[in-house]
Amino acid sequence: MNWIKTKNNSKLNLKDIPCLKIHELREEIIHENKRPVAFFGKDWGNGEVKLFIVLADDKNGELLVSSALFKKGETFYESITKDIPSFHIFEREFYEDFKIEPLHHPWLKPVRKNQKEYPFFEMEGEEVHQVAVGPIHAGVIEPGHFRFMCNGETVYHLEIMLGYQHKGVEELMVKNPSNQLAESIVGDSVIAYNTAYSQAMETLRGIKISDKAKLIRMLALEMERAAIHIGDMGAVAGDIAYAMGAAVFGVTRTLVINTMLEFCGSRFGRGLVNVGGVNFDIDEEKIQRAQQTFKKVEKDVDRMTKTMLKNASVMSRLEKTGTVSTEKALEIGLVGMAAKASGVDLDSRFDFPDELMNTLQIVRKPFKGVGDVNSRFKLRYKEIKESLSIIRKILEELKSLKDEPVLDNGYYLNQKDAFVISIVEGWRGEVVHIAMTDNTGALSRYKIKDPSFNNWYGLALAVRNNGISDFPLCNKSFNLSYSGNDL
Amino acid sequence: MLTQILNLIILLFVPFLMMGIIKKTKAFWAGKKGASVFQPIFDFVRLIKKDFVISNTTSVVFKITPIISIATAIAAALFVPLAFGKAVINIPAGIIVFAYTLGLGKFFALISAMDTGSSFEGMGASREASFTTIVEPAFFTVIASIMALTGNYTFDSLTQILDNAGNYGVLIIIFAVVALFLMILIEGSRVPVDDPATHLELTMIHEVMILDNSGSDLALIMWANSIKMFLISSLIANILLPQTLETYTFAGLYLLIMFAISVIIGTIESGMARIRMSHVFEFVFIMSSLALVVLSLVVARMFGG
């Protein structure tokens, strides 16, 4: 066996993971031709490095895991990217961390370290000019450097250099894992990150959480999705100077996050999720108030979206701006929202479903996107509607589960020599956490992959041949995380 | 004399108040309370008290531009009829002095933007320059047509359209007013051409040119810009009001029209998105088309049947 098959949130024994030679593994990957979910190294002692790879079989809800060992002195291998381009960012990261070079990689540039030596792609010509933006930006956003190659107002090429937020989260996670750290990694995906971390720890320790706790987590996750999507729709409206949209969506988002504040004391859901369940129960009075609020939210979002989509000046800005075609999306391996908008239906809520999804009768509804800003805008609207319908179901369900406990705070030990994959569909896409333990049960490697890691390159492709003044609009329609990429 | 002093007071305060009313209107449509209409005056006072930072890559051009901006704006104001239908310096062909005094200010704004060496400001300057080149002939066509019609080559002619144009009067007024209104949106950098509220340097036109200006320099430039908008609005008010009105009725209606223009701009900004940069030219050409309509109406009146 060259692969071991597993599911989301299930435990593997480290010694059960096949260990191949790298050229065999490379052939296996090309033979399987599946989507990479994780591709990372671990220091194996004595100068050896072990490369772990997780592929997703989205159709069957399975994850394929394998590994390869690099002996001391083995410092290169034939790149996988030249056959499967979606590996490009993973191989760059692996090279940056362990200095094992993928030969014939077409775009072997720094990911988050060594920006001082970043080799920018440059075009030459009398009419070509460069525009450098950042790392400090005009708005209150994270740092990142953007280099445009333009001819007049048209962008030929955009190169995105990140890494200003690199803070060594994965190492911190190994040293001192905690919910507080997990939920601070990406500030707009607090619930997704904290749930992914908690699920990984629960699987590692064999904790079974109550249905009520699971429902509250799911509720919070959908609230996070709805809140951020509404906020982003407002931000898109703001970028095209449609003041009314910006104002209405801004107010509506506040209603959602203020409901979160009522549930757990933090508008962004900090402190809600914990290993073993959730920290806060939701009583009937709060449920009723939330139901009222979400009715109003749905009404407002419906009305404003319809007004915007009917406005010709708005549509002329959104349509055919920043297009990423389905082929390109598949080729570079977009995930989550950006992939869905380009017509690639990836959603780990449905690809790796929890049994609760069936109990609540939540069905997948396809979305026909063409990959432009308009598609991403409409996808957000569709996801808000879906999230609100899931929220309605969960709130109804919670009423009947009055007395169930929400937190199991017993003392459990990590399993030794284990390998756990935990995937949560945050609003941006799949948030992947992988935890490994050593022979004492302590964490020995913690790998995090944010959807932004895959999707930043999609933004670079989206702005090609667009006006440079449309870049902020494209950027806002993706709304990718700097911190999640830089870790 | 009294009217001239009143004119001066109007020139000092009304440009700020127009900005304040636009913002208030936008706040109203967004369901917000909004800042006081006097806020732009407070902002001006706050900024004028501040020191400024000057980038060390700039030359003397950058330093003198704020002064030139405000000087040209106030100088241009002297040639335009304000609240009492008479310009302070009422000379034939005052339009040329008016347009090119403002043009001088704009020229310095452009080279000052390029002087900073920033790639954004160069982009902004190129955008602003290309739109201005289309606006200028359209503006001359509108005003010169009216002057030709009335045979009066001072700005007084604006109030004499109805007396000279016969049946065409109302049409000429409508088209001229709409053309000049579009000019406010373009020259005043308002939505849908530009977005004065944005922080996105890549999408700006006018704002990006003054990114490096700060403190009192910024205050002067912003003041000059609001005066420019106010002057074009004054032209609209004078076209709309007939000269036969009694002096103070004229002034009252004038102020009412300035208020209405501000409210209309605010409403447009609330209910409309910006035009894509590559399509702004099409918008600017609407003004040129309207100017040509004014010209043909005047030709039809003077030489037609």
mmCIF file of N, CA and C in Angstrom, chain A residues 129-133 138-139 148 153 238-244 247 311 313-314 316-321 468-472, chain B residues 26 29-32 119-120 123 126-127 191 194-195 198-204 269-279:
data_model
loop_
_atom_site.group_PDB
_atom_site.id
_atom_site.type_symbol
_atom_site.label_atom_id
_atom_site.label_comp_id
_atom_site.label_asym_id
_atom_site.label_seq_id
_atom_site.Cartn_x
_atom_site.Cartn_y
_atom_site.Cartn_z
ATOM 1 N N HIS A 129 5.154 50.363 -16.911
ATOM 2 C CA HIS A 129 5.599 50.989 -15.670
ATOM 3 C C HIS A 129 5.207 50.119 -14.486
ATOM 4 N N GLN A 130 5.978 50.264 -13.409
ATOM 5 C CA GLN A 130 5.722 49.465 -12.215
ATOM 6 C C GLN A 130 5.012 50.310 -11.180
ATOM 7 N N VAL A 131 4.054 49.717 -10.505
ATOM 8 C CA VAL A 131 3.425 50.385 -9.368
ATOM 9 C C VAL A 131 3.613 49.483 -8.166
ATOM 10 N N ALA A 132 4.210 50.029 -7.127
ATOM 11 C CA ALA A 132 4.423 49.248 -5.907
ATOM 12 C C ALA A 132 3.456 49.731 -4.845
ATOM 13 N N VAL A 133 2.710 48.829 -4.254
ATOM 14 C CA VAL A 133 1.743 49.185 -3.213
ATOM 15 C C VAL A 133 2.085 48.407 -1.949
ATOM 16 N N ALA A 138 -3.431 52.044 2.900
ATOM 17 C CA ALA A 138 -4.199 53.213 3.333
ATOM 18 C C ALA A 138 -5.279 52.845 4.347
ATOM 19 N N GLY A 139 -5.889 51.676 4.189
ATOM 20 C CA GLY A 139 -6.958 51.285 5.107
ATOM 21 C C GLY A 139 -6.389 50.574 6.315
ATOM 22 N N PHE A 148 2.769 45.787 -9.329
ATOM 23 C CA PHE A 148 2.020 45.710 -10.586
ATOM 24 C C PHE A 148 2.933 46.044 -11.755
ATOM 25 N N GLU A 153 -3.191 52.048 -17.888
ATOM 26 C CA GLU A 153 -4.094 51.653 -16.804
ATOM 27 C C GLU A 153 -4.259 50.135 -16.730
ATOM 28 N N GLY A 238 -18.691 49.649 -0.931
ATOM 29 C CA GLY A 238 -17.884 50.811 -0.591
ATOM 30 C C GLY A 238 -16.798 51.080 -1.615
ATOM 31 N N ASP A 239 -16.198 50.026 -2.130
ATOM 32 C CA ASP A 239 -15.109 50.191 -3.094
ATOM 33 C C ASP A 239 -15.576 50.774 -4.412
ATOM 34 N N ILE A 240 -16.824 50.512 -4.781
ATOM 35 C CA ILE A 240 -17.321 51.111 -6.013
ATOM 36 C C ILE A 240 -18.102 52.384 -5.701
ATOM 37 N N ALA A 241 -17.908 52.907 -4.487
ATOM 38 C CA ALA A 241 -18.518 54.177 -4.073
ATOM 39 C C ALA A 241 -20.037 54.107 -4.089
ATOM 40 N N TYR A 242 -20.614 52.940 -3.796
ATOM 41 C CA TYR A 242 -22.060 52.840 -3.669
ATOM 42 C C TYR A 242 -22.359 52.949 -2.186
ATOM 43 N N ALA A 243 -22.550 54.204 -1.743
ATOM 44 C CA ALA A 243 -22.564 54.484 -0.306
ATOM 45 C C ALA A 243 -23.715 53.776 0.407
ATOM 46 N N MET A 244 -24.855 53.670 -0.252
ATOM 47 C CA MET A 244 -26.008 53.089 0.412
ATOM 48 C C MET A 244 -25.759 51.625 0.770
ATOM 49 N N ALA A 247 -23.455 51.283 3.723
ATOM 50 C CA ALA A 247 -24.082 51.611 4.999
ATOM 51 C C ALA A 247 -25.016 50.497 5.459
ATOM 52 N N ASN A 311 -29.177 47.737 -9.959
ATOM 53 C CA ASN A 311 -28.588 49.032 -10.286
ATOM 54 C C ASN A 311 -27.549 48.859 -11.405
ATOM 55 N N SER A 313 -25.342 50.859 -12.666
ATOM 56 C CA SER A 313 -23.980 51.344 -12.435
ATOM 57 C C SER A 313 -23.205 50.350 -11.580
ATOM 58 N N VAL A 314 -23.899 49.656 -10.669
ATOM 59 C CA VAL A 314 -23.221 48.645 -9.854
ATOM 60 C C VAL A 314 -22.836 47.453 -10.720
ATOM 61 N N SER A 316 -22.315 47.225 -13.846
ATOM 62 C CA SER A 316 -21.262 47.457 -14.834
ATOM 63 C C SER A 316 -19.883 47.387 -14.189
ATOM 64 N N ARG A 317 -19.815 47.598 -12.864
ATOM 65 C CA ARG A 317 -18.525 47.465 -12.191
ATOM 66 C C ARG A 317 -18.217 46.008 -11.845
ATOM 67 N N LEU A 318 -19.260 45.241 -11.481
ATOM 68 C CA LEU A 318 -19.022 43.886 -10.972
ATOM 69 C C LEU A 318 -18.823 42.877 -12.098
ATOM 70 N N GLU A 319 -19.598 43.022 -13.132
ATOM 71 C CA GLU A 319 -19.574 41.995 -14.173
ATOM 72 C C GLU A 319 -18.279 42.042 -14.967
ATOM 73 N N LYS A 320 -17.743 40.854 -15.237
ATOM 74 C CA LYS A 320 -16.544 40.691 -16.065
ATOM 75 C C LYS A 320 -15.328 41.412 -15.506
ATOM 76 N N THR A 321 -15.318 41.661 -14.212
ATOM 77 C CA THR A 321 -14.128 42.221 -13.571
ATOM 78 C C THR A 321 -13.437 41.085 -12.814
ATOM 79 N N ILE A 468 -5.986 48.896 -13.451
ATOM 80 C CA ILE A 468 -5.353 48.873 -12.131
ATOM 81 C C ILE A 468 -6.302 49.450 -11.079
ATOM 82 N N SER A 469 -7.220 50.319 -11.519
ATOM 83 C CA SER A 469 -8.156 50.892 -10.550
ATOM 84 C C SER A 469 -9.211 49.876 -10.132
ATOM 85 N N ASP A 470 -9.289 48.736 -10.805
ATOM 86 C CA ASP A 470 -10.214 47.685 -10.378
ATOM 87 C C ASP A 470 -9.561 46.712 -9.404
ATOM 88 N N PHE A 471 -8.263 46.888 -9.145
ATOM 89 C CA PHE A 471 -7.604 45.949 -8.239
ATOM 90 C C PHE A 471 -8.237 45.914 -6.848
ATOM 91 N N PRO A 472 -8.498 47.082 -6.220
ATOM 92 C CA PRO A 472 -9.090 47.008 -4.874
ATOM 93 C C PRO A 472 -10.405 46.237 -4.865
ATOM 94 N N LYS B 26 -25.524 62.680 2.032
ATOM 95 C CA LYS B 26 -25.089 61.281 1.951
ATOM 96 C C LYS B 26 -25.395 60.535 3.241
ATOM 97 N N TRP B 29 -29.119 59.674 3.393
ATOM 98 C CA TRP B 29 -29.517 58.514 2.579
ATOM 99 C C TRP B 29 -28.982 57.213 3.157
ATOM 100 N N ALA B 30 -27.885 57.295 3.905
ATOM 101 C CA ALA B 30 -27.341 56.073 4.509
ATOM 102 C C ALA B 30 -27.996 55.782 5.844
ATOM 103 N N GLY B 31 -28.971 56.620 6.243
ATOM 104 C CA GLY B 31 -29.659 56.401 7.511
ATOM 105 C C GLY B 31 -28.825 56.811 8.705
ATOM 106 N N LYS B 32 -27.849 57.684 8.475
ATOM 107 C CA LYS B 32 -27.012 58.122 9.597
ATOM 108 C C LYS B 32 -27.351 59.557 9.964
ATOM 109 N N SER B 119 4.480 56.714 -7.678
ATOM 110 C CA SER B 119 3.857 56.134 -8.872
ATOM 111 C C SER B 119 2.348 56.362 -8.868
ATOM 112 N N PHE B 120 1.745 56.441 -7.678
ATOM 113 C CA PHE B 120 0.298 56.708 -7.634
ATOM 114 C C PHE B 120 -0.008 58.101 -8.164
ATOM 115 N N MET B 123 0.011 58.522 -11.785
ATOM 116 C CA MET B 123 -1.212 57.953 -12.375
ATOM 117 C C MET B 123 -2.379 58.913 -12.231
ATOM 118 N N SER B 126 -2.080 61.819 -14.607
ATOM 119 C CA SER B 126 -2.382 61.474 -16.000
ATOM 120 C C SER B 126 -3.887 61.342 -16.193
ATOM 121 N N ARG B 127 -4.579 60.773 -15.197
ATOM 122 C CA ARG B 127 -6.036 60.666 -15.312
ATOM 123 C C ARG B 127 -6.672 62.045 -15.338
ATOM 124 N N VAL B 191 -18.513 61.420 -7.265
ATOM 125 C CA VAL B 191 -19.089 60.215 -7.853
ATOM 126 C C VAL B 191 -20.006 60.663 -8.979
ATOM 127 N N ASP B 194 -15.181 60.221 -9.728
ATOM 128 C CA ASP B 194 -14.139 59.990 -8.729
ATOM 129 C C ASP B 194 -14.872 59.743 -7.410
ATOM 130 N N ASP B 195 -14.179 59.242 -6.431
ATOM 131 C CA ASP B 195 -14.825 59.027 -5.140
ATOM 132 C C ASP B 195 -14.044 59.789 -4.075
ATOM 133 N N THR B 198 -12.951 57.762 -0.790
ATOM 134 C CA THR B 198 -12.212 56.495 -0.787
ATOM 135 C C THR B 198 -10.828 56.639 -0.163
ATOM 136 N N HIS B 199 -10.298 55.532 0.314
ATOM 137 C CA HIS B 199 -8.925 55.512 0.787
ATOM 138 C C HIS B 199 -8.055 54.672 -0.145
ATOM 139 N N LEU B 200 -8.619 54.226 -1.273
ATOM 140 C CA LEU B 200 -7.892 53.308 -2.151
ATOM 141 C C LEU B 200 -7.103 54.098 -3.183
ATOM 142 N N GLU B 201 -5.780 54.178 -2.961
ATOM 143 C CA GLU B 201 -4.973 55.060 -3.777
ATOM 144 C C GLU B 201 -4.970 54.686 -5.260
ATOM 145 N N LEU B 202 -5.231 53.418 -5.551
ATOM 146 C CA LEU B 202 -5.172 53.000 -6.960
ATOM 147 C C LEU B 202 -6.390 53.468 -7.743
ATOM 148 N N THR B 203 -7.480 53.787 -7.055
ATOM 149 C CA THR B 203 -8.704 54.152 -7.768
ATOM 150 C C THR B 203 -8.931 55.657 -7.814
ATOM 151 N N MET B 204 -8.106 56.409 -7.086
ATOM 152 C CA MET B 204 -8.378 57.850 -6.971
ATOM 153 C C MET B 204 -7.962 58.604 -8.226
ATOM 154 N N GLU B 269 -24.471 60.682 -5.309
ATOM 155 C CA GLU B 269 -23.388 59.893 -4.711
ATOM 156 C C GLU B 269 -23.906 58.733 -3.877
ATOM 157 N N SER B 270 -25.120 58.878 -3.350
ATOM 158 C CA SER B 270 -25.652 57.801 -2.508
ATOM 159 C C SER B 270 -26.230 56.672 -3.345
ATOM 160 N N GLY B 271 -26.809 56.997 -4.473
ATOM 161 C CA GLY B 271 -27.572 55.989 -5.202
ATOM 162 C C GLY B 271 -26.867 55.439 -6.406
ATOM 163 N N MET B 272 -25.602 55.769 -6.581
ATOM 164 C CA MET B 272 -24.935 55.359 -7.810
ATOM 165 C C MET B 272 -23.524 54.898 -7.499
ATOM 166 N N ALA B 273 -23.079 53.884 -8.219
ATOM 167 C CA ALA B 273 -21.698 53.439 -8.060
ATOM 168 C C ALA B 273 -20.812 54.241 -9.004
ATOM 169 N N ARG B 274 -19.517 54.186 -8.740
ATOM 170 C CA ARG B 274 -18.568 54.852 -9.632
ATOM 171 C C ARG B 274 -18.502 54.156 -10.969
ATOM 172 N N ILE B 275 -18.185 54.932 -11.995
ATOM 173 C CA ILE B 275 -17.984 54.329 -13.312
ATOM 174 C C ILE B 275 -16.593 53.706 -13.343
ATOM 175 N N ARG B 276 -16.480 52.601 -14.066
ATOM 176 C CA ARG B 276 -15.168 51.979 -14.256
ATOM 177 C C ARG B 276 -14.233 52.997 -14.924
ATOM 178 N N MET B 277 -12.981 53.024 -14.498
ATOM 179 C CA MET B 277 -12.065 54.066 -14.976
ATOM 180 C C MET B 277 -12.028 54.141 -16.503
ATOM 181 N N SER B 278 -12.053 52.981 -17.161
ATOM 182 C CA SER B 278 -11.940 53.000 -18.620
ATOM 183 C C SER B 278 -13.204 53.553 -19.272
ATOM 184 N N HIS B 279 -14.292 53.660 -18.511
ATOM 185 C CA HIS B 279 -15.536 54.169 -19.095
ATOM 186 C C HIS B 279 -15.803 55.625 -18.727
#
